[in-house]
Coordinates of C-alpha atoms in Angstrom, one line a residue:
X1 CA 0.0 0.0 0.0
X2 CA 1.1 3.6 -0.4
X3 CA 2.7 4.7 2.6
X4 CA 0.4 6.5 5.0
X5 CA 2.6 9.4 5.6
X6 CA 3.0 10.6 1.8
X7 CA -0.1 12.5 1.2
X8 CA 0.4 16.1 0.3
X9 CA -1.3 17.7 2.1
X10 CA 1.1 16.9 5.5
X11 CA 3.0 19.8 4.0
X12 CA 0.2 21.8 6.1
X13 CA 1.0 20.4 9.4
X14 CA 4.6 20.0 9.2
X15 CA 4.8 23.9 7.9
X16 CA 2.5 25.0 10.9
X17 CA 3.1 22.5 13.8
X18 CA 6.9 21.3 13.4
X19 CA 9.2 21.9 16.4
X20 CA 12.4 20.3 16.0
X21 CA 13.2 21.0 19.8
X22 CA 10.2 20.9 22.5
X23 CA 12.4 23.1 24.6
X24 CA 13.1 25.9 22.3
X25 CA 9.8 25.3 20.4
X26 CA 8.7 29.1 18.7
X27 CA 4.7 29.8 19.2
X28 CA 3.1 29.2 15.7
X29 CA 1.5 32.1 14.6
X30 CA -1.8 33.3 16.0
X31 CA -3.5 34.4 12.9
X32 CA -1.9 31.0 10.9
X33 CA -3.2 28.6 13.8
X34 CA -6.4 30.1 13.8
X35 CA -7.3 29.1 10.4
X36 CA -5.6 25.7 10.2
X37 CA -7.4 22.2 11.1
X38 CA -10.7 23.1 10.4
X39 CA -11.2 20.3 7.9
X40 CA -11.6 16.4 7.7
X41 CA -8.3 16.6 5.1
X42 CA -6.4 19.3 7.3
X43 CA -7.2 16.7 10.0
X44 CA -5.7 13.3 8.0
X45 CA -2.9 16.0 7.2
X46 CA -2.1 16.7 10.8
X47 CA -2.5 13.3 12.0
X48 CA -0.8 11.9 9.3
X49 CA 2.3 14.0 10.2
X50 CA 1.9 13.3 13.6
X51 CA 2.7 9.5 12.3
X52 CA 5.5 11.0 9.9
X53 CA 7.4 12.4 13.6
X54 CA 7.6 9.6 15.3
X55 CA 8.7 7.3 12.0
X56 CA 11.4 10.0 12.0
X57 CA 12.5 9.5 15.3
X58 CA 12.7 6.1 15.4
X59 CA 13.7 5.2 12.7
X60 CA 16.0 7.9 11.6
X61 CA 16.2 11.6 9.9
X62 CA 19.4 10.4 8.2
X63 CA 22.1 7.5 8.0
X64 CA 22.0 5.1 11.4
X65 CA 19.8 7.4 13.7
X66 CA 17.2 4.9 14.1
X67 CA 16.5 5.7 17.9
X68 CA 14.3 3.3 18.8
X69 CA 17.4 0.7 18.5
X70 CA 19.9 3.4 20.0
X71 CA 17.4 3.6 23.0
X72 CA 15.9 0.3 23.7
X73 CA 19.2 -2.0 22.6
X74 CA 22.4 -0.9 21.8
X75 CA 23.5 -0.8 25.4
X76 CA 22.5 -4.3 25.9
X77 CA 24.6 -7.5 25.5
X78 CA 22.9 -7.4 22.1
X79 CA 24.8 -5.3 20.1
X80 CA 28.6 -4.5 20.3
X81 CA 30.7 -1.2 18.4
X82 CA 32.8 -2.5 15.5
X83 CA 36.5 -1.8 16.5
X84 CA 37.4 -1.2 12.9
X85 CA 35.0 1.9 12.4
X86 CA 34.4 3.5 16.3
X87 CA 32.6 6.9 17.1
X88 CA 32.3 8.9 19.9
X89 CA 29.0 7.6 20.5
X90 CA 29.2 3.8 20.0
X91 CA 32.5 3.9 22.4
X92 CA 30.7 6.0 25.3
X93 CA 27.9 3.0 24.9
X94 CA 30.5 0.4 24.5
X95 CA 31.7 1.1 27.8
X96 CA 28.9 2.8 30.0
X97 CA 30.5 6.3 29.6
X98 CA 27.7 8.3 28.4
X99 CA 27.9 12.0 28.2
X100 CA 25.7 14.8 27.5
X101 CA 28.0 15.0 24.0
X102 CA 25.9 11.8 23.1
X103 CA 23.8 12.4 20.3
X104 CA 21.2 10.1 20.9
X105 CA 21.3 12.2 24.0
X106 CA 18.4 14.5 22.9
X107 CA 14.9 13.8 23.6
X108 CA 13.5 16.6 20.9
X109 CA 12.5 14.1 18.5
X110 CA 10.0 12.4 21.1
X111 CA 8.7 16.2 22.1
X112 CA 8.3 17.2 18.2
X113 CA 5.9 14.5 18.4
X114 CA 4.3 15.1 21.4
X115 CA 4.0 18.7 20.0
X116 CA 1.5 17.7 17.3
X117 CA -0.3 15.4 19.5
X118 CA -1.1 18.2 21.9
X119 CA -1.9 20.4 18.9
X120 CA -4.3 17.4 17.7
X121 CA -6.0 16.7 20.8
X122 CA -6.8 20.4 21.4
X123 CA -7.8 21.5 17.5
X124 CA -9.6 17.7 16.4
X125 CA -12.7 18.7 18.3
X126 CA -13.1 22.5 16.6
X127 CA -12.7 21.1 13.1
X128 CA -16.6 20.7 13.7
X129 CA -17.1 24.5 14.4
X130 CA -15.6 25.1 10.7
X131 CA -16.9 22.0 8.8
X132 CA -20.3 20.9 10.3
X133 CA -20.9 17.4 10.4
X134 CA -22.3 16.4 7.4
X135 CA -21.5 19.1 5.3
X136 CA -18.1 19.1 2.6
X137 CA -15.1 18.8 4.7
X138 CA -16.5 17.6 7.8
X139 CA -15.2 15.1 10.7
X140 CA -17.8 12.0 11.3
X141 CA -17.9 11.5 14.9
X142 CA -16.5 8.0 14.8
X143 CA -13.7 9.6 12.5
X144 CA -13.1 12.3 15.4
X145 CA -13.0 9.7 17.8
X146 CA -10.6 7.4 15.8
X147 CA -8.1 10.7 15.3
X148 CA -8.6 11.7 19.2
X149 CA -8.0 7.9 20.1
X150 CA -4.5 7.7 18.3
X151 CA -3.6 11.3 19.3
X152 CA -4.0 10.6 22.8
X153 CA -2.3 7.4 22.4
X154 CA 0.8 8.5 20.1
X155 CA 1.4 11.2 23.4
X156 CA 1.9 8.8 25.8
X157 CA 3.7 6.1 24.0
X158 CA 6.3 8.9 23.6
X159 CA 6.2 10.0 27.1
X160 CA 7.1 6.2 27.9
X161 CA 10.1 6.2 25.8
X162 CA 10.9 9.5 27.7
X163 CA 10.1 7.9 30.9
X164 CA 12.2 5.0 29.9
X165 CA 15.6 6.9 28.9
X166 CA 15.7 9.6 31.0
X167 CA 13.1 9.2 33.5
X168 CA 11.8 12.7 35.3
X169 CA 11.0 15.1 32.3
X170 CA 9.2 18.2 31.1
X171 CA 5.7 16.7 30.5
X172 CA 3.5 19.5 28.3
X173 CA 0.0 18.4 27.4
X174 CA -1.3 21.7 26.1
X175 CA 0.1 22.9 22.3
X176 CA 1.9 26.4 22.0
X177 CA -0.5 28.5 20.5
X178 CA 0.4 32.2 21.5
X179 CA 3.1 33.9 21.6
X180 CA 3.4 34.8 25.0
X181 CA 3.7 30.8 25.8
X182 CA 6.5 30.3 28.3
X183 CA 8.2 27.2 26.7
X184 CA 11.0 27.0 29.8
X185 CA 9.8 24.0 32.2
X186 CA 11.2 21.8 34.9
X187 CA 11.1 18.3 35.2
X188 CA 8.4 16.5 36.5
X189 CA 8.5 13.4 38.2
X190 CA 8.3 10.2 36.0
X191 CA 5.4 8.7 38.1
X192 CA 3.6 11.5 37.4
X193 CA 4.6 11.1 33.4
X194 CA 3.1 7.7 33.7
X195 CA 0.3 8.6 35.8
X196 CA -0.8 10.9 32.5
X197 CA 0.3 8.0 30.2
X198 CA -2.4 5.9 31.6
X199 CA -4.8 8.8 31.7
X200 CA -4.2 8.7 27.7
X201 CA -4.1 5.3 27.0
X202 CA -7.4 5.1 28.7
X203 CA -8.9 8.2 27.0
X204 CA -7.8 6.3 24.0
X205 CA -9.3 3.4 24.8
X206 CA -12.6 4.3 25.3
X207 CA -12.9 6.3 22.2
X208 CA -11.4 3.7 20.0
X209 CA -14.5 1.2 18.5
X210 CA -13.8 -2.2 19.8
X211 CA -13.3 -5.8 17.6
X212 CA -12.5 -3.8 14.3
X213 CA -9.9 -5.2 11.6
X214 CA -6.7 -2.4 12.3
X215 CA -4.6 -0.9 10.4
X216 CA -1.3 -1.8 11.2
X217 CA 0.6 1.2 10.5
X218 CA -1.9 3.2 12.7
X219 CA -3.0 2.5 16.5
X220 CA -5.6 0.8 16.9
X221 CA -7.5 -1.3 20.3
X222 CA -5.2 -3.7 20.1
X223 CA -1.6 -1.4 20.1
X224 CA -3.8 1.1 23.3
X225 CA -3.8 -2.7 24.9
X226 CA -0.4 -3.4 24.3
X227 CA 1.1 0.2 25.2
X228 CA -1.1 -0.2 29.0
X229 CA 0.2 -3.4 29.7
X230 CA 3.7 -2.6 29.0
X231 CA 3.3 0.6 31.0
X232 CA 2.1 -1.5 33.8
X233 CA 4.9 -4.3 33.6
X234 CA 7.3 -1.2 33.8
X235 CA 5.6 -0.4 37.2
X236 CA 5.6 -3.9 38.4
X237 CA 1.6 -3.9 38.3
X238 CA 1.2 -6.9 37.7
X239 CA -2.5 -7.0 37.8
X240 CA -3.5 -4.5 36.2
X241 CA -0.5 -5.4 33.5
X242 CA -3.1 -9.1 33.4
X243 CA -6.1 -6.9 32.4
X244 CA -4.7 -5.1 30.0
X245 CA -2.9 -8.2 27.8
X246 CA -6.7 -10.2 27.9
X247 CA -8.0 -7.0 26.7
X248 CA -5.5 -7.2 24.4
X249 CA -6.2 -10.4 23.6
X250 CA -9.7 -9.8 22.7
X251 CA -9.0 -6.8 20.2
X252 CA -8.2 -8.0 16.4
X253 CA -5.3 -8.5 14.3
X254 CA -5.0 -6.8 10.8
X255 CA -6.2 -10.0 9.1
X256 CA -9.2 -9.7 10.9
X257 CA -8.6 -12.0 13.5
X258 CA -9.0 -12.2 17.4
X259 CA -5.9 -12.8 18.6
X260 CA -6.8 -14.9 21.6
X261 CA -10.3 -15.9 21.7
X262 CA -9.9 -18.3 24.4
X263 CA -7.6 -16.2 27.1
X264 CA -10.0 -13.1 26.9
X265 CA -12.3 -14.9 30.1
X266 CA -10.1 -15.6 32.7
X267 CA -6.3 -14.8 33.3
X268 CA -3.8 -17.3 32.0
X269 CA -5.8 -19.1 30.0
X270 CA -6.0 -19.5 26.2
X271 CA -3.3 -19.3 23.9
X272 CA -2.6 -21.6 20.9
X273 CA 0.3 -21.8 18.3
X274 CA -2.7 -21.1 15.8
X275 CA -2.3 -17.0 17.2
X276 CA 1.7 -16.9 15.8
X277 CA 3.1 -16.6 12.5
X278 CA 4.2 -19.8 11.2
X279 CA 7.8 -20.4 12.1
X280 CA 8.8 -21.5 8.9
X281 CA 7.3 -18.2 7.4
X282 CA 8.3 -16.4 10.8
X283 CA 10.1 -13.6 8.5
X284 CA 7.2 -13.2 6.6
X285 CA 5.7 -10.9 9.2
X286 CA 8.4 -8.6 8.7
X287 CA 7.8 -7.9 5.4
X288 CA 4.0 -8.0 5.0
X289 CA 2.9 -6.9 8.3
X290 CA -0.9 -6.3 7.4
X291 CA -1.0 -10.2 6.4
X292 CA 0.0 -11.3 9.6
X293 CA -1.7 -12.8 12.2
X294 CA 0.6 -11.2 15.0
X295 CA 1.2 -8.0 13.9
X296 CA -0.2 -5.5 16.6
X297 CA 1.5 -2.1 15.5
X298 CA 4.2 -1.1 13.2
X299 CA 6.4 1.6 11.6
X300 CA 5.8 2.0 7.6
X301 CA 9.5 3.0 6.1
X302 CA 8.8 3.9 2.4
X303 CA 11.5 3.9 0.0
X304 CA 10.0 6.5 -2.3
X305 CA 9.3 8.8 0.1
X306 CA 12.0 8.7 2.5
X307 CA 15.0 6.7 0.9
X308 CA 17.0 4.2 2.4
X309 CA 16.0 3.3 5.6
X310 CA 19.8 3.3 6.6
X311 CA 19.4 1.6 10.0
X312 CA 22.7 1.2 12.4
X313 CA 23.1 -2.9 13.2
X314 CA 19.9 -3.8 11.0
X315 CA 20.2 -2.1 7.3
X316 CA 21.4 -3.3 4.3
X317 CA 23.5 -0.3 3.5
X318 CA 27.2 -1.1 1.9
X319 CA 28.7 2.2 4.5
X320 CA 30.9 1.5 7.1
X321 CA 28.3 -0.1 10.0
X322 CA 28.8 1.8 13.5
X323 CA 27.9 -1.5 15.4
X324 CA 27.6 -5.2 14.6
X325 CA 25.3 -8.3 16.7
X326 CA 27.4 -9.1 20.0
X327 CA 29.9 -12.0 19.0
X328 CA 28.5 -13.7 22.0
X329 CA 24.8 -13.9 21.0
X330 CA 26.1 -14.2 17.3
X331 CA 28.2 -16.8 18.1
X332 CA 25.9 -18.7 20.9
X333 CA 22.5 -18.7 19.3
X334 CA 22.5 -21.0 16.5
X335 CA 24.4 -23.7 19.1
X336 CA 21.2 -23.4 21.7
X337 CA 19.3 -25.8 19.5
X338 CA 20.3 -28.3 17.4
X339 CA 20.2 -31.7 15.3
X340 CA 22.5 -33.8 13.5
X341 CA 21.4 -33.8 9.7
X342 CA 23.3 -37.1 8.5
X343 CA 26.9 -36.1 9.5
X344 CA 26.3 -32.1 10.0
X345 CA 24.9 -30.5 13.1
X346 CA 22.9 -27.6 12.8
X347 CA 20.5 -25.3 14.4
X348 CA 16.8 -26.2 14.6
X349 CA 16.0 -22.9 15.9
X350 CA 13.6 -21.2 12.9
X351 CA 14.5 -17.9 13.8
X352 CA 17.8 -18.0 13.7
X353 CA 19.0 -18.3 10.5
X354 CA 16.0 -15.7 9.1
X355 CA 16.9 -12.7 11.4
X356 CA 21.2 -13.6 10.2
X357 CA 23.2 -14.8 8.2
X358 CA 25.1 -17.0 10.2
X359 CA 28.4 -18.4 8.1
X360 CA 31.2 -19.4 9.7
X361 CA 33.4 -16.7 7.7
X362 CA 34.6 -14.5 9.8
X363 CA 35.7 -11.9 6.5
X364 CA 33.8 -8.4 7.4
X365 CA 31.3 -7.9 5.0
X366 CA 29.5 -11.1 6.5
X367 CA 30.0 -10.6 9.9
X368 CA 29.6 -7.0 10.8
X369 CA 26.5 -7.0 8.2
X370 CA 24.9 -9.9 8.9
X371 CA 21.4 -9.2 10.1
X372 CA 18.6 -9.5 7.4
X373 CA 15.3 -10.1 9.7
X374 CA 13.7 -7.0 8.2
X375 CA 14.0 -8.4 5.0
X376 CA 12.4 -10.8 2.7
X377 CA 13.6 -14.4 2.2
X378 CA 12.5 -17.7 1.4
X379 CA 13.0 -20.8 3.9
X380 CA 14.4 -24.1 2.5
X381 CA 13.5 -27.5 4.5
X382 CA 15.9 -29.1 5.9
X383 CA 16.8 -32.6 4.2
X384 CA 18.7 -36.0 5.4
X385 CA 21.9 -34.3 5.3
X386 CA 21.8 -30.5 5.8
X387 CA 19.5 -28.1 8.3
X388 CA 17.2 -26.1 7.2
X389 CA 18.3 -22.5 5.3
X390 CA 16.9 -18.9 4.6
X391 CA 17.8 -17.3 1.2
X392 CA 17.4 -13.8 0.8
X393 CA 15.9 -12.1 -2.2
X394 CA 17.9 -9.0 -2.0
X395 CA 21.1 -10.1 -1.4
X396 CA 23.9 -10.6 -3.6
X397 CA 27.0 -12.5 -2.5
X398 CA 27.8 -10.9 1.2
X399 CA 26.5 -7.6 0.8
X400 CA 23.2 -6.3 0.3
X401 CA 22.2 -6.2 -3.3
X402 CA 20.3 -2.9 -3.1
X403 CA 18.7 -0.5 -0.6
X404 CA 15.8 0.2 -2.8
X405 CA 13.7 -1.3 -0.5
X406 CA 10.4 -0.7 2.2
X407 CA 11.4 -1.5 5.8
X408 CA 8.6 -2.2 8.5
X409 CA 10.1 -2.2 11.7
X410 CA 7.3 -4.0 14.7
X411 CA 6.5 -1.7 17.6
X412 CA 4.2 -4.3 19.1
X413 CA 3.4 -7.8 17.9
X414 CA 1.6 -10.8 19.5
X415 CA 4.8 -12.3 20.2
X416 CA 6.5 -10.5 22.2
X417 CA 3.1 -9.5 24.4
X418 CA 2.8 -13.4 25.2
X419 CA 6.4 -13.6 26.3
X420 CA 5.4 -10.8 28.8
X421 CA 2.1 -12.1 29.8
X422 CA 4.6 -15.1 30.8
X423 CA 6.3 -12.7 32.7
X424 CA 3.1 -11.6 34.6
X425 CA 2.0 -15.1 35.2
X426 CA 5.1 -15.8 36.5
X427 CA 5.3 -12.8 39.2
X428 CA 1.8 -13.3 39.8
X429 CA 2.7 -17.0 41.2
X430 CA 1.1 -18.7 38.2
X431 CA 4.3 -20.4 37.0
X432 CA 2.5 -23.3 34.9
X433 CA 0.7 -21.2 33.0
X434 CA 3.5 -19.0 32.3
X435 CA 5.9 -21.4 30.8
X436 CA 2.7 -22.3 29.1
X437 CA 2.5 -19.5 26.9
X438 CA 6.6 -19.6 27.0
X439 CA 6.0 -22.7 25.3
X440 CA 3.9 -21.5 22.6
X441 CA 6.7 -19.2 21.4
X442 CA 9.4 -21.9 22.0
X443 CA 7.3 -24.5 19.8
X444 CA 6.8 -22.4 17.2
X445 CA 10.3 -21.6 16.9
X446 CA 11.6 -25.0 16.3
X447 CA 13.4 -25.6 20.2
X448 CA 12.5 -27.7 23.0
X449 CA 9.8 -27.1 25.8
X450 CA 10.6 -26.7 29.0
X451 CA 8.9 -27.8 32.3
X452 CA 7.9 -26.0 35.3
X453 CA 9.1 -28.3 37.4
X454 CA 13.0 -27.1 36.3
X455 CA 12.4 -23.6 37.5
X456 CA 12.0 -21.0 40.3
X457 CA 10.3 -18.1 39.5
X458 CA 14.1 -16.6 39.4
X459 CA 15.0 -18.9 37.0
X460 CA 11.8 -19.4 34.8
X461 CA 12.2 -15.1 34.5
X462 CA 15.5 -15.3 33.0
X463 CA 14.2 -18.3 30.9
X464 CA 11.3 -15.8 29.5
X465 CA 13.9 -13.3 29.0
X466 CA 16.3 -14.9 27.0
X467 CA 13.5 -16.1 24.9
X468 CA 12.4 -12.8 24.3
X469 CA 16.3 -11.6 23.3
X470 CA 16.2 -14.0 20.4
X471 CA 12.8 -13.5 19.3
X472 CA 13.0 -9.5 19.4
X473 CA 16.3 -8.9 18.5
X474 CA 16.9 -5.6 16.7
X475 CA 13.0 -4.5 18.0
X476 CA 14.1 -2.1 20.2
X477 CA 13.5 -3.7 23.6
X478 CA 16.6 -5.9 25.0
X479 CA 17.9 -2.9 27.1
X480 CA 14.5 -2.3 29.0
X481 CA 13.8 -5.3 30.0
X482 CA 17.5 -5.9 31.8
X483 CA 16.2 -2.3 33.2
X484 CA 12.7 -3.3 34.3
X485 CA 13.8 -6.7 35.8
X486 CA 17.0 -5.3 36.9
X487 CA 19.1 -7.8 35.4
X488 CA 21.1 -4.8 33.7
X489 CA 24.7 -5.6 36.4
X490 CA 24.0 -9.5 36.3
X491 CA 24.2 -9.6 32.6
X492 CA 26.5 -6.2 31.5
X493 CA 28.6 -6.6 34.2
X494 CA 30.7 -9.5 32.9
X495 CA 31.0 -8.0 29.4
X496 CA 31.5 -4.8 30.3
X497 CA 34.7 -6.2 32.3
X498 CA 35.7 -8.5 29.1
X499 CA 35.7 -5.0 26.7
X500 CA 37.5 -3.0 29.5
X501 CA 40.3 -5.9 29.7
X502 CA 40.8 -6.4 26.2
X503 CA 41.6 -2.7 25.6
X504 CA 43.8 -2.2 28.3
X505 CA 41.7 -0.7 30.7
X506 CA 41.1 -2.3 34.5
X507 CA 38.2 -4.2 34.2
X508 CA 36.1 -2.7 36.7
X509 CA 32.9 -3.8 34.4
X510 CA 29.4 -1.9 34.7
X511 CA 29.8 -0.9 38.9
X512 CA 26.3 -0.7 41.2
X513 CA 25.0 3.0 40.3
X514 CA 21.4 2.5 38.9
X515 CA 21.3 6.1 37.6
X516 CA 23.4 5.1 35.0
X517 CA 20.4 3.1 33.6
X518 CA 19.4 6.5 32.6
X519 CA 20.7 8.6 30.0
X520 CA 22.3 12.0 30.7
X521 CA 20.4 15.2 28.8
X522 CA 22.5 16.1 25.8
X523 CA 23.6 19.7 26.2
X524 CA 21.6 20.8 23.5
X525 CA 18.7 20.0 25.6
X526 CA 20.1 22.1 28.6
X527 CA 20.8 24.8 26.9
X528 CA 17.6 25.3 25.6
X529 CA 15.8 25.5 29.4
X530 CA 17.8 26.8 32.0
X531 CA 15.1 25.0 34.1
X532 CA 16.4 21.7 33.1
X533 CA 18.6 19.8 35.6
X534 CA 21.4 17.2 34.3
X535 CA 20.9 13.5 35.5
X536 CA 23.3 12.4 37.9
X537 CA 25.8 11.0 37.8
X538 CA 26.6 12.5 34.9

């Protein structure tokens, strides 16, 4: 489909409600503002480049600044710097020394976007003042409600990431409209962030119309669901985190099905391999999102419009990569599984070989540009003598074959929600039902089951969250779940000692200050509001 974000008339919205930086953001005009969003195509304009923001932000205004990967994974045991191309950046995340030089430092991206959802959710409801409903131009209700609905939800999906990588910030949910608006603001505490992210979310909610086919590209009931519950699992509300996945659960995917019919009723019930994408197909969801049964929300990267979506660790660009897949996961993963194929073992694991290419060659083009999960492929059965294989389409040789290509990158899918439902069965003392649903992802992915008997609750976590590394690698979400079950020092401090010893340095590996879980405010960002204090320790 066309992308969603290419219609003209977004040159309206990004001309009169851009702000590049939330804290230096200049009043629009009073006279402009007055006479803008007073349409049904004014509103699609708005909204749509409310959409075109935050594809921007996470996935990048130029060459490797996709965000979303910067934030959520690169300072996990993930991803690793390549030693024969280093930065500033990707050393200060290499070795936990962050500074407010970083630039993925800066949160003005996030607040650009927050900026047009605030101008949204003030300005939707007047388009019906202008354009009466009914008449040329006009807003249906249900459309209103469908625009609010997202609006409200876009805002505090960003405030999470906020929350997430800096924790106490500025949090604005009026637009700038005059020009005596003071745009200077202090920090407010993260709770409270949160406290207004669920106030969205369930604004959102309620105006959304429930059991209708999605859009994937847009939020719908079933990305509001997914958004709540991972809010909650951040809080350690577990509970509520349960309410929110079996209302999840009940909403639709964008083939039209329920996702789980059968674990709507009660909590930990349901579930069934029938919900997942196929694992032999598993990279098909990738590709073609909307023909997914999984697929909860995604980002829509059009070629055309945008150009290569030049992504650090998972592009297929032919530039010097900044960072590469750690050599322990890419080394490890394809050994965690496996089966002797006549006289050759090899990895059962479905996943594995469709997210990388995983040759034994250790010549650069193949190993620091290995990962292809965005990208379409064909599987090949295994046969008496030889595992199973993935062929790309694209790919010629060891490097990509062209860059001419659409990227959708998964915000949410049905995956990854069941993994953390595990998660909440398991704090919530139901650990059979947890490895339960564990089980549904393990199965599908071609690797043994595991009983409950074998675990602790300890245990059966870490077991849910190294299944959740390999099946959301390069999603954007490895680095805040170390954070939110603080496992960040048991599993960063041993590498972070190993990188510190092999370059000389004492290894003194990751140390005990949780503030460092945070990032520091790039000085950019301090600059602009003399109200704004620096994290510590930085």
């Amino acid at each position: 489909m066309k992308k969603i974000f290419s219609i003209s008339a977004m040159c309206v919205i990004l001309t009169l409600a851009s702000c590049n930086k939330m804290i230096d953001e200049q009043p629009i005009s009073e006279g402009t503002l007055n006479n803008f969003l007073r349409t049904s195509l004014e509103a699609d304009a708005a909204v749509a480049g409310m959409y075109g923001e935050f594809q921007q932000t996470m996935m990048g205004n130029g060459q490797y600044q996709n965000r979303m990967l910067w934030w959520g994974e690169s300072r996990s045991d993930n991803w690793e710097r390549r030693d024969a191309y280093t930065v500033n950046a990707t050393d200060e995340i290499q070795f936990n020394g962050l500074t407010e030089l970083n630039n993925w430092a800066d949160w003005s991206w996030l607040y650009s976007t927050i900026s047009r959802a605030n101008l949204l959710i003030k300005k939707l409801p007047e388009v019906k003042n202008y354009s009466p409903v009914g008449t040329i131009g006009s807003l249906t209700p249900a459309r209103e409600a469908s625009l609010m609905a997202q609006s409200y939800a876009m805002r505090a999906l960003c405030y999470f990431w906020i929350v997430r990588v800096w924790g106490d910030a500025p949090l604005r949910i009026t637009p700038y409209e005059n020009l005596g608006d003071v745009a200077e603001q202090a920090r407010d505490p993260q709770e409270k962030i949160l406290d207004q992210c669920i106030a969205d979310l369930t604004q959102a909610y309620s105006l959304t119309t429930k059991a209708q086919t999605p859009n994937v590209f847009y939020i719908g009931e079933g990305a509001i669901c997914a958004m709540m519950a991972d809010i909650y699992m951040w809080r350690k509300d577990y509970p509520n985190a349960a309410i929110w996945f079996q209302r999840l659960f009940a909403s639709r995917a964008p083939t039209g099905k329920v996702f789980n019919a059968s674990g709507v009723a009660t909590r930990g019930t349901g579930g069934s391999i029938a919900d997942l994408q196929p694992g032999v197909t598993w990279n098909a969801q990738f590709v073609t999102p909307a023909a997914s049964v999984e697929s909860i929300f995604y980002i829509h990267w059009d070629f055309l419009a945008n150009g290569c979506a030049c992504m650090a660790g998972t592009s297929r660009t032919d530039n010097e990569p900044y960072i590469r897949m750690a050599t322990q996961l890419w080394t490890e993963w394809p050994t965690k599984s496996t089966q002797l194929y006549g006289t050759t073992t090899a990895t059962t694991d479905l996943r594995v070989k469709q997210t990388y290419n995983i040759t034994s060659a250790t010549n650069q083009p193949i190993r620091d540009r290995s990962v292809w999960k965005l990208y379409a492929g064909a599987y090949v059965a295994p046969t008496a003598t030889a595992g199973y294989n993935f062929t790309p389409t694209i790919y010629t040789g060891n490097l990509p074959g062209t860059r001419e290509t659409n990227v959708y990158l998964p915000v949410y899918r049905l995956s990854g929600m069941y993994l953390m439902y595990a998660e909440a069965l398991n704090k919530l003392g139901d650990m059979a039902n947890s490895v339960r649903y564990l089980n549904l992802i393990k199965t599908r992915a071609g690797v043994p089951t595991v009983d409950v008997a074998s675990f602790t609750q300890n245990t059966l976590e870490a077991e849910i969250l190294q299944e959740r590394q390999y099946e959301l690698f390069g999603e954007g979400v490895r680095w805040f779940d170390l954070v939110r079950t603080d496992r960040v020092q048991e599993i960063m401090d041993p590498i972070l000692n190993a990188r510190q010893i092999a370059t000389g340095i004492p290894g003194t590996g990751w140390g005990t200050d949780k503030r460092r879980y945070l990032w520091p405010l790039h000085n950019r960002v301090l600059y602009s509001n003399s109200l704004l204090v620096q994290n510590q320790p930085y």
